PDB file of C-alpha atoms in Angstrom:
ATOM      1  CA  UNK A   1      -1.199  -3.487  35.842  1.00 37.00           C
ATOM      2  CA  UNK A   2       1.297  -0.434  36.176  1.00 38.00           C
ATOM      3  CA  UNK A   3      -0.186   2.678  38.207  1.00 41.00           C
ATOM      4  CA  UNK A   4      -0.527   4.893  35.068  1.00 46.00           C
ATOM      5  CA  UNK A   5      -2.787   8.263  36.567  1.00 45.00           C
ATOM      6  CA  UNK A   6      -1.170  10.774  38.328  1.00 49.00           C
ATOM      7  CA  UNK A   7      -3.811  12.787  39.669  1.00 76.00           C
ATOM      8  CA  UNK A   8      -6.819  10.442  40.911  1.00 92.00           C
ATOM      9  CA  UNK A   9     -10.435  12.767  40.968  1.00 96.00           C
ATOM     10  CA  UNK A  10     -11.919  13.008  44.776  1.00 97.00           C
ATOM     11  CA  UNK A  11     -15.577  12.741  44.787  1.00 98.00           C
ATOM     12  CA  UNK A  12     -15.988  12.321  48.025  1.00 97.00           C
ATOM     13  CA  UNK A  13     -17.242   8.671  49.314  1.00 98.00           C
ATOM     14  CA  UNK A  14     -20.423   9.274  47.884  1.00 98.00           C
ATOM     15  CA  UNK A  15     -22.746  10.294  45.289  1.00 98.00           C
ATOM     16  CA  UNK A  16     -25.369  10.686  44.036  1.00 98.00           C
ATOM     17  CA  UNK A  17     -26.474   8.833  40.135  1.00 98.00           C
ATOM     18  CA  UNK A  18     -30.030   9.094  38.305  1.00 95.00           C
ATOM     19  CA  UNK A  19     -31.146  10.129  34.907  1.00 90.00           C
ATOM     20  CA  UNK A  20     -30.484  14.381  35.788  1.00 89.00           C
ATOM     21  CA  UNK A  21     -31.218  16.510  38.925  1.00 96.00           C
ATOM     22  CA  UNK A  22     -32.441  20.156  38.532  1.00 97.00           C
ATOM     23  CA  UNK A  23     -29.613  22.881  39.992  1.00 98.00           C
ATOM     24  CA  UNK A  24     -32.010  22.878  43.154  1.00 98.00           C
ATOM     25  CA  UNK A  25     -31.761  19.374  43.957  1.00 98.00           C
ATOM     26  CA  UNK A  26     -28.000  19.904  43.631  1.00 98.00           C
ATOM     27  CA  UNK A  27     -27.764  22.378  45.773  1.00 98.00           C
ATOM     28  CA  UNK A  28     -29.517  20.579  48.495  1.00 98.00           C
ATOM     29  CA  UNK A  29     -27.046  17.026  47.737  1.00 98.00           C
ATOM     30  CA  UNK A  30     -24.313  18.685  48.482  1.00 98.00           C
ATOM     31  CA  UNK A  31     -25.248  20.096  51.441  1.00 98.00           C
ATOM     32  CA  UNK A  32     -26.115  16.568  52.737  1.00 98.00           C
ATOM     33  CA  UNK A  33     -22.479  15.800  51.976  1.00 98.00           C
ATOM     34  CA  UNK A  34     -22.419  13.735  48.803  1.00 98.00           C
ATOM     35  CA  UNK A  35     -19.752  14.240  46.891  1.00 98.00           C
ATOM     36  CA  UNK A  36     -21.001  14.309  43.301  1.00 98.00           C
ATOM     37  CA  UNK A  37     -23.927  13.882  41.005  1.00 98.00           C
ATOM     38  CA  UNK A  38     -23.407  10.862  38.263  1.00 98.00           C
ATOM     39  CA  UNK A  39     -26.356  11.791  35.331  1.00 97.00           C
ATOM     40  CA  UNK A  40     -26.956   8.750  34.070  1.00 94.00           C
ATOM     41  CA  UNK A  41     -28.293   7.529  30.271  1.00 88.00           C
ATOM     42  CA  UNK A  42     -26.904   8.761  26.955  1.00 88.00           C
ATOM     43  CA  UNK A  43     -26.551  12.864  26.762  1.00 91.00           C
ATOM     44  CA  UNK A  44     -25.893  14.093  23.999  1.00 92.00           C
ATOM     45  CA  UNK A  45     -22.270  15.447  23.118  1.00 95.00           C
ATOM     46  CA  UNK A  46     -23.236  19.338  23.693  1.00 96.00           C
ATOM     47  CA  UNK A  47     -23.527  19.126  27.604  1.00 97.00           C
ATOM     48  CA  UNK A  48     -24.864  22.479  28.545  1.00 97.00           C
ATOM     49  CA  UNK A  49     -27.046  21.107  31.505  1.00 97.00           C
ATOM     50  CA  UNK A  50     -23.812  20.321  33.153  1.00 98.00           C
ATOM     51  CA  UNK A  51     -23.030  24.349  33.591  1.00 98.00           C
ATOM     52  CA  UNK A  52     -26.687  25.426  35.755  1.00 98.00           C
ATOM     53  CA  UNK A  53     -25.753  22.429  38.404  1.00 98.00           C
ATOM     54  CA  UNK A  54     -22.144  23.916  39.012  1.00 98.00           C
ATOM     55  CA  UNK A  55     -23.021  27.248  38.920  1.00 98.00           C
ATOM     56  CA  UNK A  56     -25.912  26.685  41.813  1.00 98.00           C
ATOM     57  CA  UNK A  57     -23.269  24.461  43.908  1.00 98.00           C
ATOM     58  CA  UNK A  58     -19.730  25.477  45.769  1.00 98.00           C
ATOM     59  CA  UNK A  59     -17.973  22.091  45.757  1.00 97.00           C
ATOM     60  CA  UNK A  60     -20.050  19.250  43.952  1.00 98.00           C
ATOM     61  CA  UNK A  61     -19.032  18.013  40.758  1.00 98.00           C
ATOM     62  CA  UNK A  62     -20.969  16.699  37.955  1.00 98.00           C
ATOM     63  CA  UNK A  63     -19.938  13.479  36.221  1.00 98.00           C
ATOM     64  CA  UNK A  64     -21.429  11.520  33.069  1.00 98.00           C
ATOM     65  CA  UNK A  65     -22.524   7.881  33.405  1.00 96.00           C
ATOM     66  CA  UNK A  66     -22.420   7.703  30.301  1.00 96.00           C
ATOM     67  CA  UNK A  67     -21.225   9.830  27.945  1.00 97.00           C
ATOM     68  CA  UNK A  68     -21.674   6.883  24.233  1.00 95.00           C
ATOM     69  CA  UNK A  69     -19.377   7.020  21.886  1.00 95.00           C
ATOM     70  CA  UNK A  70     -21.619   5.883  19.172  1.00 92.00           C
ATOM     71  CA  UNK A  71     -23.837   8.979  19.626  1.00 91.00           C
ATOM     72  CA  UNK A  72     -21.575  11.566  20.946  1.00 95.00           C
ATOM     73  CA  UNK A  73     -18.906  12.797  18.479  1.00 96.00           C
ATOM     74  CA  UNK A  74     -15.751  13.058  20.381  1.00 98.00           C
ATOM     75  CA  UNK A  75     -14.764  16.834  18.700  1.00 98.00           C
ATOM     76  CA  UNK A  76     -18.384  18.089  20.071  1.00 98.00           C
ATOM     77  CA  UNK A  77     -17.515  16.381  23.584  1.00 98.00           C
ATOM     78  CA  UNK A  78     -14.161  17.495  23.625  1.00 98.00           C
ATOM     79  CA  UNK A  79     -15.610  21.221  22.931  1.00 98.00           C
ATOM     80  CA  UNK A  80     -18.686  20.547  25.852  1.00 98.00           C
ATOM     81  CA  UNK A  81     -15.856  19.373  28.218  1.00 98.00           C
ATOM     82  CA  UNK A  82     -13.010  22.718  27.897  1.00 98.00           C
ATOM     83  CA  UNK A  83     -15.650  25.305  28.145  1.00 98.00           C
ATOM     84  CA  UNK A  84     -16.826  23.539  31.347  1.00 98.00           C
ATOM     85  CA  UNK A  85     -13.748  23.227  32.836  1.00 98.00           C
ATOM     86  CA  UNK A  86     -12.455  26.480  32.023  1.00 98.00           C
ATOM     87  CA  UNK A  87     -15.338  27.675  33.990  1.00 98.00           C
ATOM     88  CA  UNK A  88     -15.437  24.857  36.876  1.00 98.00           C
ATOM     89  CA  UNK A  89     -11.682  23.857  36.720  1.00 98.00           C
ATOM     90  CA  UNK A  90     -12.400  20.422  38.185  1.00 97.00           C
ATOM     91  CA  UNK A  91     -15.524  19.709  38.685  1.00 98.00           C
ATOM     92  CA  UNK A  92     -16.326  17.905  36.082  1.00 98.00           C
ATOM     93  CA  UNK A  93     -15.564  14.356  35.141  1.00 98.00           C
ATOM     94  CA  UNK A  94     -16.415  12.887  31.613  1.00 98.00           C
ATOM     95  CA  UNK A  95     -17.460   9.447  31.775  1.00 98.00           C
ATOM     96  CA  UNK A  96     -16.983   7.470  28.295  1.00 98.00           C
ATOM     97  CA  UNK A  97     -19.030   4.128  27.394  1.00 96.00           C
ATOM     98  CA  UNK A  98     -19.568   1.953  24.318  1.00 92.00           C
ATOM     99  CA  UNK A  99     -23.023   1.285  25.015  1.00 76.00           C
ATOM    100  CA  UNK A 100     -24.478  -1.679  23.741  1.00 60.00           C
ATOM    101  CA  UNK A 101     -24.487  -4.307  20.740  1.00 53.00           C
ATOM    102  CA  UNK A 102     -28.401  -4.353  20.854  1.00 45.00           C
ATOM    103  CA  UNK A 103     -28.941  -0.913  20.703  1.00 51.00           C
ATOM    104  CA  UNK A 104     -26.560   0.316  17.673  1.00 52.00           C
ATOM    105  CA  UNK A 105     -26.816  -0.866  13.998  1.00 49.00           C
ATOM    106  CA  UNK A 106     -23.386   0.179  12.977  1.00 55.00           C
ATOM    107  CA  UNK A 107     -21.419  -1.644  15.792  1.00 53.00           C
ATOM    108  CA  UNK A 108     -17.627  -2.163  15.583  1.00 64.00           C
ATOM    109  CA  UNK A 109     -15.547  -4.331  17.662  1.00 84.00           C
ATOM    110  CA  UNK A 110     -16.248  -2.080  20.844  1.00 88.00           C
ATOM    111  CA  UNK A 111     -12.636  -2.258  22.307  1.00 93.00           C
ATOM    112  CA  UNK A 112     -10.877  -0.776  18.831  1.00 93.00           C
ATOM    113  CA  UNK A 113     -13.907   1.906  18.612  1.00 93.00           C
ATOM    114  CA  UNK A 114     -13.233   3.041  22.390  1.00 96.00           C
ATOM    115  CA  UNK A 115      -9.538   2.824  20.936  1.00 97.00           C
ATOM    116  CA  UNK A 116     -10.116   5.072  18.391  1.00 97.00           C
ATOM    117  CA  UNK A 117     -12.770   7.145  20.751  1.00 97.00           C
ATOM    118  CA  UNK A 118      -9.734   7.898  23.374  1.00 98.00           C
ATOM    119  CA  UNK A 119      -7.200   8.611  20.529  1.00 98.00           C
ATOM    120  CA  UNK A 120      -9.716  11.889  19.381  1.00 98.00           C
ATOM    121  CA  UNK A 121     -10.088  12.966  22.863  1.00 98.00           C
ATOM    122  CA  UNK A 122      -6.450  13.007  23.352  1.00 98.00           C
ATOM    123  CA  UNK A 123      -6.101  15.059  19.921  1.00 98.00           C
ATOM    124  CA  UNK A 124      -8.457  17.294  21.362  1.00 98.00           C
ATOM    125  CA  UNK A 125      -6.759  17.671  24.787  1.00 98.00           C
ATOM    126  CA  UNK A 126      -9.325  16.437  27.008  1.00 98.00           C
ATOM    127  CA  UNK A 127      -6.813  14.890  30.032  1.00 98.00           C
ATOM    128  CA  UNK A 128      -7.009  11.468  30.892  1.00 97.00           C
ATOM    129  CA  UNK A 129      -7.109  12.238  34.189  1.00 97.00           C
ATOM    130  CA  UNK A 130     -10.668  13.967  34.099  1.00 98.00           C
ATOM    131  CA  UNK A 131     -12.204  11.047  32.182  1.00 98.00           C
ATOM    132  CA  UNK A 132     -13.806   7.535  33.032  1.00 98.00           C
ATOM    133  CA  UNK A 133     -14.576   4.635  31.173  1.00 98.00           C
ATOM    134  CA  UNK A 134     -18.004   2.479  32.103  1.00 98.00           C
ATOM    135  CA  UNK A 135     -16.016  -0.694  32.762  1.00 97.00           C
ATOM    136  CA  UNK A 136     -17.048  -4.149  33.547  1.00 97.00           C
ATOM    137  CA  UNK A 137     -14.388  -7.335  32.010  1.00 96.00           C
ATOM    138  CA  UNK A 138     -11.093  -7.112  32.353  1.00 97.00           C
ATOM    139  CA  UNK A 139      -9.727  -5.838  29.066  1.00 96.00           C
ATOM    140  CA  UNK A 140     -11.672  -2.863  29.781  1.00 97.00           C
ATOM    141  CA  UNK A 141     -11.047  -2.250  32.933  1.00 98.00           C
ATOM    142  CA  UNK A 142      -7.476  -2.872  32.046  1.00 97.00           C
ATOM    143  CA  UNK A 143      -7.407   0.117  29.549  1.00 98.00           C
ATOM    144  CA  UNK A 144      -9.710   2.841  32.373  1.00 98.00           C
ATOM    145  CA  UNK A 145      -6.233   3.151  34.148  1.00 97.00           C
ATOM    146  CA  UNK A 146      -4.039   2.890  30.999  1.00 97.00           C
ATOM    147  CA  UNK A 147      -6.223   5.761  29.413  1.00 97.00           C
ATOM    148  CA  UNK A 148      -7.787   6.999  32.166  1.00 98.00           C
ATOM    149  CA  UNK A 149      -8.612   7.776  35.521  1.00 98.00           C
ATOM    150  CA  UNK A 150     -10.012   4.565  36.216  1.00 98.00           C
ATOM    151  CA  UNK A 151     -13.585   2.874  35.975  1.00 98.00           C
ATOM    152  CA  UNK A 152     -17.332   3.488  36.533  1.00 98.00           C
ATOM    153  CA  UNK A 153     -18.518  -0.337  36.685  1.00 98.00           C
ATOM    154  CA  UNK A 154     -22.200  -0.357  36.851  1.00 98.00           C
ATOM    155  CA  UNK A 155     -24.705  -3.105  37.910  1.00 98.00           C
ATOM    156  CA  UNK A 156     -21.930  -4.634  39.943  1.00 98.00           C
ATOM    157  CA  UNK A 157     -21.178  -6.352  43.009  1.00 98.00           C
ATOM    158  CA  UNK A 158     -18.918  -5.598  46.130  1.00 98.00           C
ATOM    159  CA  UNK A 159     -16.945  -8.759  44.903  1.00 98.00           C
ATOM    160  CA  UNK A 160     -16.539  -6.957  41.535  1.00 98.00           C
ATOM    161  CA  UNK A 161     -15.299  -4.100  43.246  1.00 98.00           C
ATOM    162  CA  UNK A 162     -12.453  -6.190  44.842  1.00 98.00           C
ATOM    163  CA  UNK A 163     -11.429  -8.303  41.553  1.00 98.00           C
ATOM    164  CA  UNK A 164     -11.629  -4.656  39.506  1.00 98.00           C
ATOM    165  CA  UNK A 165      -9.536  -2.861  42.250  1.00 98.00           C
ATOM    166  CA  UNK A 166      -6.920  -5.694  42.240  1.00 98.00           C
ATOM    167  CA  UNK A 167      -6.573  -5.194  37.872  1.00 97.00           C
ATOM    168  CA  UNK A 168      -6.344  -1.813  38.108  1.00 97.00           C
ATOM    169  CA  UNK A 169      -3.886  -1.129  41.159  1.00 96.00           C
ATOM    170  CA  UNK A 170      -4.163   1.867  43.828  1.00 95.00           C
ATOM    171  CA  UNK A 171      -3.672   4.911  41.658  1.00 95.00           C
ATOM    172  CA  UNK A 172      -6.900   4.210  38.884  1.00 98.00           C
ATOM    173  CA  UNK A 173      -9.661   6.006  40.228  1.00 98.00           C
ATOM    174  CA  UNK A 174     -12.896   3.429  40.871  1.00 98.00           C
ATOM    175  CA  UNK A 175     -16.818   4.300  41.486  1.00 98.00           C
ATOM    176  CA  UNK A 176     -18.951   1.153  41.321  1.00 98.00           C
ATOM    177  CA  UNK A 177     -22.772   2.257  40.775  1.00 98.00           C
ATOM    178  CA  UNK A 178     -24.933   0.859  42.992  1.00 98.00           C
ATOM    179  CA  UNK A 179     -29.002   0.562  43.027  1.00 98.00           C
ATOM    180  CA  UNK A 180     -31.283   1.171  46.534  1.00 98.00           C
ATOM    181  CA  UNK A 181     -34.668   1.157  47.682  1.00 98.00           C
ATOM    182  CA  UNK A 182     -35.663   2.794  50.812  1.00 98.00           C
ATOM    183  CA  UNK A 183     -37.901  -0.346  52.294  1.00 98.00           C
ATOM    184  CA  UNK A 184     -37.537  -2.762  54.817  1.00 98.00           C
ATOM    185  CA  UNK A 185     -40.203  -4.900  52.447  1.00 98.00           C
ATOM    186  CA  UNK A 186     -38.360  -7.079  50.608  1.00 98.00           C
ATOM    187  CA  UNK A 187     -41.052  -7.733  48.013  1.00 98.00           C
ATOM    188  CA  UNK A 188     -41.956  -4.317  47.435  1.00 98.00           C
ATOM    189  CA  UNK A 189     -38.210  -3.848  47.073  1.00 98.00           C
ATOM    190  CA  UNK A 190     -37.575  -7.191  44.963  1.00 98.00           C
ATOM    191  CA  UNK A 191     -40.383  -5.899  42.534  1.00 98.00           C
ATOM    192  CA  UNK A 192     -38.826  -2.398  42.327  1.00 98.00           C
ATOM    193  CA  UNK A 193     -35.503  -3.476  41.539  1.00 98.00           C
ATOM    194  CA  UNK A 194     -36.552  -6.284  39.172  1.00 98.00           C
ATOM    195  CA  UNK A 195     -38.514  -3.332  37.128  1.00 97.00           C
ATOM    196  CA  UNK A 196     -35.235  -1.657  36.876  1.00 97.00           C
ATOM    197  CA  UNK A 197     -33.188  -4.960  35.967  1.00 97.00           C
ATOM    198  CA  UNK A 198     -35.327  -5.727  32.964  1.00 96.00           C
ATOM    199  CA  UNK A 199     -33.748  -4.105  30.039  1.00 94.00           C
ATOM    200  CA  UNK A 200     -30.238  -5.271  31.350  1.00 96.00           C
ATOM    201  CA  UNK A 201     -31.332  -8.732  31.461  1.00 97.00           C
ATOM    202  CA  UNK A 202     -31.177  -8.687  27.756  1.00 94.00           C
ATOM    203  CA  UNK A 203     -27.647  -6.945  26.967  1.00 93.00           C
ATOM    204  CA  UNK A 204     -24.893  -9.108  26.773  1.00 92.00           C
ATOM    205  CA  UNK A 205     -22.160  -7.671  28.319  1.00 92.00           C
ATOM    206  CA  UNK A 206     -24.035  -7.339  31.850  1.00 96.00           C
ATOM    207  CA  UNK A 207     -24.956 -10.778  31.552  1.00 97.00           C
ATOM    208  CA  UNK A 208     -21.440 -12.481  30.873  1.00 96.00           C
ATOM    209  CA  UNK A 209     -19.977 -10.084  33.351  1.00 97.00           C
ATOM    210  CA  UNK A 210     -22.589 -11.910  35.991  1.00 98.00           C
ATOM    211  CA  UNK A 211     -21.817 -15.157  34.441  1.00 98.00           C
ATOM    212  CA  UNK A 212     -17.942 -14.146  35.739  1.00 97.00           C
ATOM    213  CA  UNK A 213     -19.215 -13.334  39.047  1.00 98.00           C
ATOM    214  CA  UNK A 214     -21.328 -16.441  39.392  1.00 98.00           C
ATOM    215  CA  UNK A 215     -24.615 -16.262  38.531  1.00 98.00           C
ATOM    216  CA  UNK A 216     -26.619 -18.743  36.755  1.00 98.00           C
ATOM    217  CA  UNK A 217     -28.310 -18.815  33.756  1.00 98.00           C
ATOM    218  CA  UNK A 218     -31.463 -19.424  36.131  1.00 98.00           C
ATOM    219  CA  UNK A 219     -30.525 -16.360  37.938  1.00 98.00           C
ATOM    220  CA  UNK A 220     -30.404 -14.478  34.405  1.00 98.00           C
ATOM    221  CA  UNK A 221     -33.644 -15.635  33.470  1.00 98.00           C
ATOM    222  CA  UNK A 222     -36.168 -12.818  33.364  1.00 97.00           C
ATOM    223  CA  UNK A 223     -37.094 -11.463  35.504  1.00 97.00           C
ATOM    224  CA  UNK A 224     -34.339 -12.231  37.319  1.00 98.00           C
ATOM    225  CA  UNK A 225     -33.509 -14.415  40.405  1.00 98.00           C
ATOM    226  CA  UNK A 226     -33.874 -13.158  43.928  1.00 98.00           C
ATOM    227  CA  UNK A 227     -30.174 -14.146  44.815  1.00 98.00           C
ATOM    228  CA  UNK A 228     -29.315 -11.496  41.682  1.00 98.00           C
ATOM    229  CA  UNK A 229     -32.069  -8.597  42.324  1.00 98.00           C
ATOM    230  CA  UNK A 230     -30.522  -8.547  46.540  1.00 98.00           C
ATOM    231  CA  UNK A 231     -26.940  -8.839  45.013  1.00 98.00           C
ATOM    232  CA  UNK A 232     -27.087  -5.940  43.010  1.00 98.00           C
ATOM    233  CA  UNK A 233     -30.357  -3.256  44.556  1.00 98.00           C
ATOM    234  CA  UNK A 234     -29.770  -2.725  48.260  1.00 98.00           C
ATOM    235  CA  UNK A 235     -32.510  -2.316  50.529  1.00 98.00           C
ATOM    236  CA  UNK A 236     -33.379  -2.778  54.220  1.00 98.00           C
ATOM    237  CA  UNK A 237     -33.302   0.026  56.878  1.00 98.00           C
ATOM    238  CA  UNK A 238     -30.825   3.058  55.867  1.00 98.00           C
ATOM    239  CA  UNK A 239     -28.142   1.703  58.240  1.00 98.00           C
ATOM    240  CA  UNK A 240     -28.933  -1.554  56.553  1.00 98.00           C
ATOM    241  CA  UNK A 241     -28.279  -0.241  53.034  1.00 98.00           C
ATOM    242  CA  UNK A 242     -25.195   2.011  54.056  1.00 98.00           C
ATOM    243  CA  UNK A 243     -23.546  -1.022  55.476  1.00 98.00           C
ATOM    244  CA  UNK A 244     -24.259  -2.840  51.795  1.00 98.00           C
ATOM    245  CA  UNK A 245     -22.781   0.510  49.657  1.00 98.00           C
ATOM    246  CA  UNK A 246     -19.917   0.364  51.865  1.00 98.00           C
ATOM    247  CA  UNK A 247     -18.577  -2.875  51.096  1.00 98.00           C
ATOM    248  CA  UNK A 248     -17.896  -1.312  47.970  1.00 98.00           C
ATOM    249  CA  UNK A 249     -15.372   1.436  49.635  1.00 98.00           C
ATOM    250  CA  UNK A 250     -14.149  -1.533  51.777  1.00 98.00           C
ATOM    251  CA  UNK A 251     -13.662  -4.011  48.622  1.00 98.00           C
ATOM    252  CA  UNK A 252     -11.734  -1.113  47.186  1.00 98.00           C
ATOM    253  CA  UNK A 253     -13.618   1.827  45.622  1.00 98.00           C
ATOM    254  CA  UNK A 254     -13.018   5.470  45.725  1.00 98.00           C
ATOM    255  CA  UNK A 255     -16.282   6.542  45.664  1.00 98.00           C
ATOM    256  CA  UNK A 256     -20.096   4.512  45.156  1.00 98.00           C
ATOM    257  CA  UNK A 257     -22.520   6.340  43.123  1.00 98.00           C
ATOM    258  CA  UNK A 258     -26.005   5.639  44.635  1.00 98.00           C
ATOM    259  CA  UNK A 259     -28.812   5.365  42.332  1.00 98.00           C
ATOM    260  CA  UNK A 260     -32.157   5.227  44.808  1.00 98.00           C
ATOM    261  CA  UNK A 261     -34.802   3.914  42.418  1.00 98.00           C
ATOM    262  CA  UNK A 262     -37.317   6.563  43.387  1.00 97.00           C
ATOM    263  CA  UNK A 263     -39.362   9.612  41.898  1.00 95.00           C
ATOM    264  CA  UNK A 264     -37.729  12.650  41.110  1.00 95.00           C
ATOM    265  CA  UNK A 265     -39.464  14.382  43.827  1.00 96.00           C
ATOM    266  CA  UNK A 266     -38.575  11.918  46.818  1.00 97.00           C
ATOM    267  CA  UNK A 267     -34.793  11.586  45.237  1.00 98.00           C
ATOM    268  CA  UNK A 268     -33.520  14.252  47.719  1.00 98.00           C
ATOM    269  CA  UNK A 269     -35.705  13.300  51.048  1.00 98.00           C
ATOM    270  CA  UNK A 270     -34.394   9.556  50.292  1.00 98.00           C
ATOM    271  CA  UNK A 271     -30.680  10.770  50.147  1.00 98.00           C
ATOM    272  CA  UNK A 272     -31.227  12.463  53.581  1.00 98.00           C
ATOM    273  CA  UNK A 273     -32.455   9.489  55.079  1.00 98.00           C
ATOM    274  CA  UNK A 274     -28.935   7.491  53.824  1.00 98.00           C
ATOM    275  CA  UNK A 275     -26.750  10.779  54.612  1.00 98.00           C
ATOM    276  CA  UNK A 276     -26.341   9.691  58.523  1.00 97.00           C
ATOM    277  CA  UNK A 277     -25.823   6.396  58.279  1.00 98.00           C
ATOM    278  CA  UNK A 278     -23.012   6.798  55.561  1.00 98.00           C
ATOM    279  CA  UNK A 279     -21.576   9.250  57.749  1.00 98.00           C
ATOM    280  CA  UNK A 280     -22.379  12.359  55.505  1.00 97.00           C
ATOM    281  CA  UNK A 281     -24.239  14.344  57.471  1.00 72.00           C
ATOM    282  CA  UNK A 282     -21.910  16.903  59.048  1.00 61.00           C
TER     283      UNK A 282
END
């Protein structure tokens, strides 16, 4: 794979991933040493929730994980991007993806639709180095390096990270998400993990990727085997969780968005527990 991205984003080693954070939480997350907050789901094209987070912080970056190309028109997304980037240069990373075949009535070939969407973003001047693609398989991983800063894989393992890095080359950005449950009780952690994984066990792109990683149909049958849950949900002591997350960095990741499976009121305390073992707290 040819290294084509001139400026790799620098979001620090770890970030927080979730459905959203308040500006006050973002300020606390920044103080703990995390480099970014990733907002999951499929936010609308009008990204006006980004500015209050950036206004409340000074160095923290905000990334989308991900804007869905089927529900967020490229011209409106580009307008949001440029407005945010003018006010807070270099602090917003646009994550985009094709979503899921099962959730979209009008669903063209995802790769072709993604290429067309990237063409539109080019037309509207959204720079490749400030956008990343949700990517699991080799074809879209390759596209993420050719037409963006790199890839944001979701629900993967350090083994996938190593494979992705080999395919992407050294210059592309790689930010795999990993889920976390702060408990040493394996059964409780697996119960929480299974609840979070439930929907994904019905989505072909995740199932296909797990099969490529060596998981069997028995592993993928609802509600998911212990082997599968343990691979994609880290639990244990903060030190054990940090060791698992660091495996992604050792495998070639630049940045790991950490999704703590807990309530909004417990998010910052959980991230505080992890900050020291992750080497973030000054």
